[in-house]
Structures are given as structure tokens and as C-alpha cells.
Amino acid sequence: MSLAFDEFGRPFLIIKDQGMKSRVRGIEAQKANIQAAKAVARTLRSSLGPKGMDKILQSGDGDITITNDGATILQEMEVEHQIGKLLVELSRSQDYEIGDGTTGVVVLAGSLLEQAEVLLDRGIHPLRIAEGFEMASKVAVTELDRISETFEFSPDNPERLVETCMTTLSSKIVNRCKREMAEICVKAVMAVADFERRDVNLDLIKVEGKVGGKLEDTVLVNGIVLDKDISHPQMAKEIKDAKIAILTCPFEPPKPKTKHKIDIDTAEKYEELRLQEEKYFKDMVQQCKDSGATLIICQWGFDDEANHLLMHEKLPAIRWVGGVELELIAIATGGRIVPRFQELSSDKLGAAGSVKEVAFGTTKDRMIVIEDCAASKAVTVFVRGGNKMMVEETKRSLHDAICVARNLVRSNKIVYGGGSAEIACGIAVEEAADKIPGVEQYAMRAFAEALDAIPTALAENSGLPPIETVAQVKSQQLKVKNPNMGVDCKETGTNDMKEQGVFETLIGKQQQMLLATQVVKLILKIDDVITSGKYD
């Protein structure tokens, strides 16, 4: 693309392959962008809440995914539009930072853009709308801080954490045994949490799944679970007080870098070559033995001869262990990852109280369990389920609950769910808008109306009359000045979310509003789109 000037000195753009590109500018570009974002948000709207619908997605190679997790739905969807991809990134950002609220953040962004479209039709400039939204989001975040509550918990009494994780799991496929799952997630977080620094290293929590058994068979293992087996059937299946050599070098003779060819024309030459190769293997095994290792974990495979020699030396081995798992084992056991056999020494070995191979029922499935790791506490949530889809969706659900528990360790402030926080923020933003003299007050009122999209969607997905339900809850909040009143999705007979025990983390809700506002501001500022092929 380059800039040129016509005979009157007016600049114009010369675009490469101009005939194959289209360009939309001004209000048309903004409206086209808003329509694309609204389409993505409408897709997720029906998945919000404890009674939200699931989506079934088929990948290019025919794999089926059934989920109501917003980040997963958008990740699996083949979104072509640029603004649609921006909402995919928005959901992913919420997932990375908070772990929960990935559907709500996209629904909120779509609702804000719907309101922005109405203001654009009324002739208000996009930048003034964006400024109004920014002012409203600051009021909303301040109001969230005001209505939030601090609750106390400790490793000995984590009940409040369990209740919050149960709220997260209520909208997931595992809701029939959400209590057990929430307890597993909280125990996992408590095991690796650093309460002095108020932080949790999620790398030390591994979620592993295996098809088979019931969902209720899901357990928390105080160690690391590998979907591997001991490399030779005659090796020891259980090693106590294991000294672990963690290798990234393969058990095989070195390969020359240059092209080579060996002519073997006699049996003596062949025998000499075999002995030389055997010597390589013996030296490698001996170096492992000399270091004091009682278990070898290798990133690569090794052939039958190396495997036989390791078995003969009574040195159990696990092969084809992935790089991420290798790093986790190194962190947990205090070992060093060794790239060459010559560098292997006793001070680089990891330590674990027990390493054993576990079998499942009558199947041939085997897994390795590494327990009592020396350097740091590492835990694994081992998920069981009737089929692959069930296991994968359970892993995603548990990841969200673990992230929520992590956020509460970081900041133990909560707001109440069921759309109560959004309605309270909407009321505060409307009151603040009355004090703003400029055009931004219209954008602030639009922001307050957009916040009603969350409770409205919750009511719709629960089979309740949306307008009537939201109006009733809002009037209750105004009458009794109780910001805990929300949509009774479970139809328990009370709208007080505190009584129902429906919690959300404060930092998660604040992040949701800030992220949605920032993305909407970005979309409103785009007024010129140049794209290859047809723009739709």
C-alpha cells in the first residue's frame, strides 16, 4: 500500500491487488464490525448461567466437542471475521487471567455494542460513546468494590472456597456431583498455595483424564500422574525412595552429521559393529547406574537392546515423556533436566517417596503415579468418565473451578451472582449519569442498560419471563437497598443470592467489565477496514 496524489494535490491510496480487495469506511465499517460482534455474542448468549445450553462443535478432522464453556466454544469455532476474532481473543484473555466468566464477558461486550449502535444512529460520535463507556466502567468497578464482601477461610476451614467453586460448577456438565468436584479443586489449590505471598502456582496442579469408570471415581492424587507405563514388563513396577534421572538425550548411538555408508562384507565386521553399538548402550546405562539413579525418565524412546540392558541392570525406565510433563517432574522432585549422559551426576537427580505403575480393572491401561515429591508439593486431579467427551468437558470445568479458588487466595473478596452485581452496578451508573453534563451521559445510561443483558440472559435460559423478572429484581434492589438480589435461576423461592450461596470473585467480575469495555472502545475506534476478497 502506498500514498499517491491526483492532479489537484489530493492524496489517495494505491493498494496492491486493488481489484481483489474491498474497503469499508466510516459509519458503515463501524456498523459492519458491530454486526459481526453481535453475531458472535448471540451464539454464546444461550450458554450463560446454570441452565445454559451446550453447544456441539465438529472440528475439521471429525472430532466432536460438547461444551458450554465460552472460551472453548469460540476457540473451536472457525471465526473468519476480524472483529469476531477480537472477541475470541477477549474470551481467551478472561480465561488466562481469571479462568471463569468467559461467556459473560463476550455477552457483555455484545450488549455494549448493541447499545453503541443505537447511539451511533442518534448521531453521537464514536469517541464520545467510548469515553462515556470508560467513565461508566470506572463507576461500575468502584460499585463492585463497595458491595463486595470479605470472607475468611483457612486451610483448616475452606468451606467458603468450596461454596464458591460449587457456584462455578453449577453451570457445567458435572453439576450432579459438584460438591465432590469442588472439594477436590479446593484441596488441590490448598496443597500448592503460598499463603504468605497470596499466590498459587497452577503449574503444580495437573489435570489428567482417562476414559473409563464413573465421574464419581475422579480423585485427587498427591503427586504426578503420567499416562505412560514402565518400558519393560519385567522391570520393577514400584520403586520406593526413587532417585530419578530426567533425561532429554536418547538411548542410541551417536549419528554422524555427514552422509556416510558402511560396507559390511564379512561376519567379523558385522560382529565388530554389533559390539561397538552394544558398548555405546552399556556405557550409557553404566553412567546412569554410577550416578545413583534408581529410575530413568527419558523424553525420547529407546530400542529393544537398550531396554533389555536397563532391565538386566535392574534400572526401571519410562520413555516418551513430554516436555511439559518433564518440566513438572523436575520442579516437583527437585531434579535437573540432563541433556547429555556425560553431565549426569548424583546432585542432578530428583527424589520421590514412591513411583508405581497402576492398572485399571480388566483393561490394559497403565499409568505411572509419582508421589511424595521432595522439592515441592505437586498434585494431580485424575478424572474418570464414560467417554472422551465427558472426560474433556470435566477437565475444562475443573480448570475453571481451580482458577476461581486461586483467585480467592489472591483476593478473598466476593460479590453475589445471579446478575445481582450487574443490576447493582447498572443502578449506580444511572445515578452517576445524572451528574454528567455532557453527551457522555447518554453513553453511561446505555452502559447501564447493557449491564441488564446478563440477568436478562440468565432469566431467558432458566425459562423465566426475562423483562418481568429483571424489572422485579431491580425494584427489589431499589426498595430494600440490598445489592444481593438476583435472578432465581434455580427457582428456590428466594432472590437473595446470599441465602442461595451463589458467589463470584470480585477480581473476576471487575476484570470482566474492564476487558469488555476496552474491547468495545477498540471496535468503536475502527472506521476503515481494508480486506482481501469479499467483506462480510
XYZ file of C-alpha atoms in Angstrom:
536
model
C 0.000 0.000 0.000
C 1.371 3.436 -0.933
C 0.219 7.070 -0.981
C -0.217 8.995 -4.267
C -1.635 12.425 -5.264
C -4.034 13.351 -8.069
C -3.779 16.427 -10.338
C -5.420 18.595 -7.660
C -2.958 17.527 -4.967
C -5.459 15.320 -3.139
C -3.926 12.160 -1.588
C -5.276 8.708 -2.355
C -4.176 5.169 -1.547
C -2.812 2.689 -4.053
C -3.430 -0.817 -2.769
C -1.719 -3.907 -4.125
C -4.212 -6.259 -5.821
C -6.793 -3.479 -5.521
C -9.305 -5.327 -7.675
C -9.297 -8.263 -5.266
C -9.742 -6.156 -2.136
C -12.726 -4.311 -0.738
C -12.826 -1.331 1.572
C -15.460 -0.156 4.019
C -15.047 3.126 5.846
C -16.817 5.457 8.232
C -20.107 4.591 9.869
C -20.616 1.630 7.512
C -17.399 -0.003 8.758
C -18.380 0.555 12.393
C -21.848 -0.930 11.852
C -20.420 -3.923 9.978
C -17.996 -4.539 12.842
C -20.786 -4.241 15.410
C -22.963 -6.712 13.485
C -20.139 -9.270 13.420
C -19.520 -8.915 17.168
C -23.261 -9.164 17.921
C -23.467 -12.407 15.909
C -20.682 -13.981 17.988
C -22.219 -12.744 21.270
C -25.660 -14.117 20.299
C -24.093 -17.545 19.771
C -22.835 -17.596 23.359
C -25.835 -15.903 24.983
C -27.847 -19.135 25.275
C -24.930 -20.853 27.104
C -24.904 -18.418 30.049
C -25.948 -19.499 33.528
C -26.655 -22.702 35.436
C -29.310 -23.769 32.921
C -27.441 -22.575 29.832
C -27.486 -24.769 26.741
C -24.480 -26.748 25.487
C -23.006 -26.394 22.016
C -21.798 -29.261 19.850
C -18.807 -28.428 17.657
C -17.232 -30.576 14.976
C -13.601 -29.994 14.066
C -12.124 -30.402 10.574
C -10.974 -33.949 11.286
C -14.399 -35.005 12.602
C -13.749 -34.788 16.371
C -16.817 -33.779 18.385
C -16.720 -31.328 21.306
C -19.767 -30.721 23.523
C -19.353 -27.799 25.929
C -20.916 -24.614 27.324
C -17.539 -23.044 28.203
C -17.345 -19.750 26.308
C -13.592 -19.826 25.667
C -13.751 -23.386 24.293
C -16.744 -22.639 22.025
C -15.023 -19.617 20.484
C -11.711 -21.441 20.189
C -13.323 -24.346 18.306
C -15.472 -22.102 16.067
C -13.906 -21.124 12.754
C -14.410 -17.370 13.039
C -13.367 -15.603 9.821
C -14.353 -12.015 10.592
C -11.662 -9.797 12.091
C -13.895 -8.417 14.844
C -15.184 -11.905 15.603
C -11.572 -12.944 16.157
C -11.193 -9.986 18.518
C -13.998 -11.403 20.687
C -12.297 -14.801 20.607
C -9.180 -13.111 21.996
C -11.329 -11.312 24.585
C -12.709 -14.614 25.867
C -9.227 -16.154 25.857
C -7.828 -13.220 27.863
C -10.533 -13.701 30.502
C -9.748 -17.429 30.578
C -5.984 -16.893 31.018
C -6.322 -14.155 33.625
C -9.335 -15.330 35.653
C -10.373 -18.768 34.358
C -14.122 -18.152 34.760
C -16.639 -15.733 33.215
C -15.546 -16.377 29.629
C -19.153 -16.487 28.350
C -20.316 -13.482 30.367
C -17.540 -11.200 29.116
C -18.482 -11.818 25.451
C -22.231 -11.418 26.141
C -21.498 -8.107 27.920
C -19.303 -6.866 25.048
C -22.038 -7.770 22.519
C -24.663 -5.945 24.599
C -22.469 -2.832 24.860
C -22.047 -2.811 21.087
C -25.829 -3.138 20.594
C -26.321 -0.050 22.741
C -23.482 1.748 20.903
C -25.246 1.091 17.588
C -28.378 2.886 18.859
C -26.255 5.874 19.936
C -24.490 5.965 16.551
C -27.889 6.139 14.844
C -28.689 9.137 17.022
C -25.603 10.914 15.647
C -23.320 10.691 18.660
C -19.635 10.437 17.734
C -17.989 7.023 18.406
C -15.232 8.599 20.519
C -17.780 10.259 22.810
C -19.536 6.899 23.198
C -16.208 5.234 24.031
C -15.405 7.943 26.604
C -18.842 7.520 28.187
C -18.362 3.749 28.398
C -14.953 4.275 30.031
C -16.445 6.601 32.651
C -19.286 4.147 33.309
C -16.906 1.190 33.705
C -14.948 3.101 36.370
C -18.204 3.764 38.271
C -19.183 0.070 37.913
C -15.806 -1.190 39.178
C -15.986 1.186 42.167
C -19.531 -0.003 42.933
C -18.393 -3.638 42.764
C -15.713 -2.851 45.313
C -18.315 -1.185 47.564
C -20.833 -4.056 47.501
C -18.195 -6.783 47.795
C -17.821 -8.822 50.952
C -14.708 -10.296 52.515
C -14.983 -13.808 53.817
C -12.482 -15.608 55.925
C -11.155 -19.044 55.137
C -8.119 -21.083 56.103
C -6.537 -24.378 55.037
C -8.318 -25.968 58.005
C -11.708 -24.444 57.166
C -12.054 -23.974 53.382
C -15.873 -24.292 53.289
C -16.406 -20.856 51.724
C -13.990 -21.717 48.933
C -15.935 -24.916 48.284
C -19.209 -22.938 48.062
C -17.694 -20.534 45.517
C -16.337 -23.394 43.387
C -19.784 -25.042 43.536
C -21.258 -21.852 42.010
C -18.780 -22.149 39.132
C -19.583 -25.831 38.580
C -23.375 -25.270 38.713
C -23.479 -24.380 35.025
C -21.227 -27.277 33.965
C -21.896 -30.847 32.931
C -20.555 -32.074 36.310
C -23.216 -30.258 38.363
C -24.755 -33.511 39.637
C -21.641 -34.146 41.743
C -20.456 -30.540 42.080
C -19.847 -30.821 45.844
C -17.280 -33.614 45.432
C -15.626 -31.867 42.470
C -15.452 -28.531 44.315
C -13.807 -30.214 47.312
C -11.213 -31.841 45.021
C -10.410 -28.466 43.391
C -10.088 -26.675 46.741
C -7.858 -29.407 48.185
C -5.624 -29.169 45.093
C -5.287 -25.379 45.444
C -4.732 -25.556 49.214
C -1.958 -28.142 48.668
C 0.156 -25.859 46.450
C -0.904 -22.381 47.688
C 1.636 -19.956 49.143
C -0.424 -18.060 51.730
C 2.402 -15.668 52.639
C 2.678 -14.373 49.078
C -1.042 -14.972 48.428
C -0.333 -16.811 45.224
C -0.900 -20.223 43.664
C 1.403 -21.804 41.077
C -1.093 -23.505 38.768
C 1.779 -25.321 37.022
C 1.921 -27.601 40.066
C -1.711 -28.683 39.553
C -2.064 -31.157 36.699
C -5.467 -32.282 35.417
C -5.204 -35.711 33.801
C -8.056 -37.812 32.421
C -8.642 -41.424 31.456
C -11.718 -42.868 29.767
C -13.425 -45.498 31.903
C -15.158 -45.682 35.257
C -17.689 -43.175 36.579
C -17.433 -39.427 37.098
C -17.578 -40.136 40.835
C -14.292 -42.079 40.506
C -12.421 -38.787 39.974
C -9.739 -38.473 42.666
C -7.010 -36.131 43.842
C -3.542 -37.697 43.741
C -0.845 -36.144 45.933
C 1.763 -36.374 43.225
C 2.099 -36.539 39.445
C 0.193 -38.926 37.187
C 1.711 -39.827 33.793
C -0.222 -41.566 31.043
C 2.747 -43.900 30.445
C 3.954 -47.294 31.625
C 7.249 -48.900 32.653
C 9.127 -49.612 29.425
C 9.776 -53.336 30.047
C 7.214 -55.789 31.513
C 9.893 -57.453 33.703
C 11.077 -54.218 35.332
C 10.009 -53.346 38.892
C 6.511 -51.829 38.986
C 7.026 -49.950 42.256
C 10.111 -48.017 43.361
C 10.380 -46.688 46.931
C 12.566 -43.640 47.698
C 13.231 -43.222 43.993
C 16.267 -41.297 42.732
C 15.109 -40.047 39.313
C 17.356 -39.240 36.349
C 15.462 -36.893 34.000
C 16.964 -37.168 30.508
C 16.411 -35.374 27.216
C 19.086 -37.431 25.425
C 18.071 -40.599 23.526
C 19.401 -44.090 24.314
C 21.019 -44.660 20.939
C 24.476 -44.450 19.335
C 25.503 -41.021 18.038
C 24.689 -40.354 14.390
C 27.368 -38.765 12.161
C 26.385 -35.377 10.790
C 27.770 -36.114 7.318
C 26.477 -38.603 4.771
C 28.030 -41.982 5.349
C 27.961 -45.506 4.034
C 29.371 -48.675 5.617
C 30.100 -51.798 3.587
C 29.982 -54.968 5.681
C 31.170 -57.987 3.702
C 32.195 -60.396 6.469
C 30.633 -61.788 9.661
C 33.620 -60.497 11.665
C 32.934 -56.903 10.598
C 29.255 -57.256 11.478
C 30.158 -58.651 14.909
C 32.581 -55.778 15.466
C 29.852 -53.251 14.589
C 27.386 -55.002 16.925
C 29.887 -54.991 19.798
C 30.632 -51.304 19.240
C 26.919 -50.464 19.348
C 26.448 -52.613 22.446
C 29.348 -50.763 24.095
C 27.579 -47.445 23.488
C 24.464 -48.751 25.225
C 26.424 -50.271 28.103
C 28.312 -47.012 28.676
C 25.034 -45.069 28.752
C 23.409 -47.485 31.195
C 26.542 -47.563 33.358
C 26.632 -43.764 33.552
C 23.020 -43.822 34.786
C 23.918 -46.555 37.285
C 27.026 -44.721 38.529
C 25.013 -41.559 39.246
C 22.935 -43.486 41.785
C 19.676 -43.307 39.818
C 17.005 -45.917 40.567
C 14.587 -44.711 37.861
C 15.163 -43.269 34.380
C 12.629 -40.871 32.822
C 13.502 -40.115 29.202
C 11.933 -37.639 26.781
C 12.752 -39.903 23.825
C 12.326 -43.585 23.135
C 14.970 -46.306 23.124
C 15.225 -49.537 21.205
C 14.871 -53.110 22.472
C 18.584 -53.568 23.154
C 18.779 -50.523 25.453
C 15.542 -51.597 27.098
C 16.945 -55.107 27.710
C 20.167 -53.727 29.199
C 18.236 -51.406 31.529
C 16.123 -54.361 32.675
C 19.239 -56.505 33.133
C 20.790 -53.785 35.336
C 17.521 -53.587 37.365
C 17.065 -49.958 36.316
C 13.360 -49.217 35.610
C 12.670 -46.673 32.866
C 9.798 -44.588 31.460
C 10.089 -43.349 27.896
C 8.343 -40.816 25.618
C 7.534 -38.385 28.461
C 6.506 -34.989 27.031
C 8.459 -31.787 27.608
C 5.788 -30.117 29.792
C 5.458 -33.219 31.980
C 9.248 -33.484 32.180
C 9.485 -29.901 33.476
C 6.760 -30.545 36.050
C 8.593 -33.667 37.290
C 11.838 -31.653 37.533
C 10.121 -28.852 39.543
C 8.351 -31.270 41.886
C 11.217 -33.697 42.517
C 13.999 -31.110 42.593
C 15.855 -32.810 39.737
C 17.722 -31.236 36.843
C 16.883 -31.985 33.225
C 20.064 -33.551 31.790
C 20.756 -33.133 28.037
C 23.879 -35.425 27.866
C 24.837 -38.642 29.638
C 28.285 -37.210 30.429
C 26.643 -34.480 32.576
C 24.625 -36.919 34.692
C 25.613 -36.842 38.369
C 24.058 -37.614 41.748
C 23.337 -33.931 42.550
C 21.124 -33.646 39.436
C 18.784 -36.478 40.430
C 15.225 -35.824 41.557
C 13.733 -37.540 44.611
C 10.288 -39.019 45.209
C 8.932 -41.200 48.020
C 7.180 -43.615 45.680
C 6.844 -44.282 41.965
C 4.456 -47.034 40.903
C 2.627 -48.339 37.850
C -1.146 -48.548 38.332
C -3.503 -50.726 36.278
C -7.220 -50.134 35.751
C -9.583 -53.055 36.183
C -9.574 -55.606 33.397
C -8.245 -53.171 30.783
C -4.616 -52.994 29.697
C -4.396 -49.304 30.550
C -1.423 -48.419 32.738
C -0.421 -45.142 34.366
C 2.548 -44.002 36.433
C 1.949 -42.293 39.792
C 4.831 -40.285 41.316
C 4.041 -39.460 44.971
C 5.713 -37.645 47.882
C 7.813 -35.367 45.672
C 10.810 -33.913 47.524
C 11.127 -30.316 46.288
C 7.557 -29.035 46.157
C 4.015 -30.200 46.557
C 2.614 -31.221 43.177
C -0.890 -32.640 42.814
C -2.891 -34.234 40.015
C -6.646 -34.290 39.598
C -7.284 -37.652 37.948
C -10.575 -37.506 36.024
C -12.600 -40.574 35.013
C -15.604 -40.648 32.700
C -17.624 -42.874 30.422
C -16.290 -41.401 27.171
C -13.723 -38.958 25.833
C -16.164 -36.025 25.551
C -17.217 -36.404 29.187
C -13.596 -36.519 30.380
C -12.564 -33.468 28.329
C -15.539 -31.354 29.447
C -14.938 -32.338 33.081
C -11.285 -31.267 32.765
C -12.371 -27.875 31.403
C -14.924 -27.456 34.213
C -12.385 -28.345 36.909
C -9.880 -25.917 35.395
C -12.426 -23.090 35.838
C -13.109 -24.075 39.459
C -9.379 -24.325 40.255
C -8.841 -20.830 38.792
C -11.699 -19.443 40.926
C -10.174 -20.938 44.083
C -6.778 -19.498 43.046
C -8.358 -16.033 42.626
C -9.871 -16.213 46.113
C -6.447 -16.990 47.578
C -5.152 -13.888 45.789
C -8.076 -11.712 46.939
C -10.715 -13.088 49.293
C -13.422 -10.622 48.233
C -16.630 -11.826 46.623
C -19.761 -10.419 45.029
C -23.005 -12.316 44.675
C -24.086 -13.920 41.405
C -27.388 -14.353 39.585
C -26.932 -10.986 37.856
C -27.227 -9.138 41.203
C -23.823 -7.434 40.807
C -24.649 -6.246 37.249
C -28.038 -4.825 38.351
C -26.410 -3.019 41.311
C -23.729 -1.569 39.005
C -26.401 -0.527 36.481
C -28.291 1.399 39.183
C -25.045 3.122 40.309
C -24.090 4.057 36.721
C -27.567 5.532 36.061
C -27.271 7.666 39.197
C -23.773 8.810 38.157
C -25.009 9.655 34.630
C -27.456 12.235 36.048
C -24.470 14.232 37.333
C -22.637 14.311 33.973
C -23.458 17.435 31.900
C -22.039 16.319 28.515
C -23.064 13.883 25.784
C -21.260 11.109 27.698
C -24.297 10.786 29.986
C -26.182 9.060 27.128
C -23.363 6.535 26.746
C -23.328 5.949 30.512
C -27.068 5.225 30.532
C -26.533 2.887 27.575
C -23.807 1.124 29.592
C -26.257 0.681 32.483
C -28.837 -0.786 30.095
C -26.216 -3.107 28.588
C -25.439 -4.499 32.051
C -29.031 -5.764 32.208
C -28.176 -8.189 29.380
C -26.537 -10.602 31.868
C -29.546 -11.029 34.222
C -31.878 -11.000 31.189
C -29.939 -13.864 29.571
C -29.916 -15.772 32.879
C -33.713 -15.431 33.129
C -34.219 -16.447 29.479
C -32.031 -19.528 29.818
C -33.868 -20.545 33.003
C -37.264 -20.398 31.290
C -38.397 -17.301 33.225
C -40.058 -14.204 31.668
C -36.929 -12.037 31.176
C -38.297 -8.464 31.231
C -40.681 -9.089 34.114
C -38.033 -10.965 36.161
C -35.294 -8.330 35.736
C -37.710 -5.450 36.443
C -38.886 -7.202 39.618
C -35.320 -7.836 40.868
C -34.268 -4.268 40.098
C -37.244 -2.852 42.013
C -36.365 -5.116 44.968
C -32.788 -3.796 44.981
C -34.064 -0.194 44.920
C -36.705 -0.745 47.631
C -34.691 -2.646 50.227
C -31.257 -1.323 49.183
C -29.979 -4.907 49.022
C -27.389 -5.471 46.233
C -27.586 -9.257 46.731
C -30.952 -9.611 44.955
C -30.559 -11.515 41.682
C -32.346 -13.844 39.271
C -33.559 -17.030 40.952
C -32.337 -19.393 38.194
C -32.769 -22.494 40.343
C -36.306 -21.426 41.394
C -35.617 -21.926 45.086
C -38.199 -19.321 46.099
C -35.799 -16.524 47.084
C -33.996 -13.889 45.024
C -31.390 -13.278 47.724
C -28.181 -14.754 46.315
C -26.576 -14.670 49.757
C -29.197 -17.111 51.019
C -28.753 -19.298 47.946
C -24.964 -19.289 48.379
C -24.191 -18.057 44.840
C -20.788 -16.332 44.898
C -18.412 -14.870 42.309
C -14.917 -13.494 42.817
C -14.593 -9.708 42.893
C -11.445 -9.609 40.735
C -13.123 -11.870 38.154
C -16.181 -9.627 37.864
C -14.107 -6.433 37.727
C -11.829 -7.912 35.070
C -14.902 -8.916 33.061
C -16.219 -5.344 32.931
C -12.843 -3.742 32.234
C -11.946 -6.188 29.433
C -15.371 -5.868 27.753
C -15.163 -2.053 27.882
C -11.629 -1.951 26.460
C -12.533 -4.204 23.511
C -15.723 -2.228 22.761
C -13.711 1.023 22.799
C -11.261 -0.533 20.342
C -14.053 -1.674 17.993
C -15.741 1.754 18.062
C -12.485 3.446 17.042
C -12.143 1.333 13.864
C -13.616 3.321 10.964
C -11.677 1.979 7.977
C -11.415 -1.687 7.010
C -9.439 -2.997 4.035
C -9.747 -6.714 3.486
C -8.927 -9.378 0.899
C -11.865 -10.729 -1.064
C -15.467 -10.142 -0.054
C -16.073 -8.345 3.239
C -18.902 -9.895 5.253
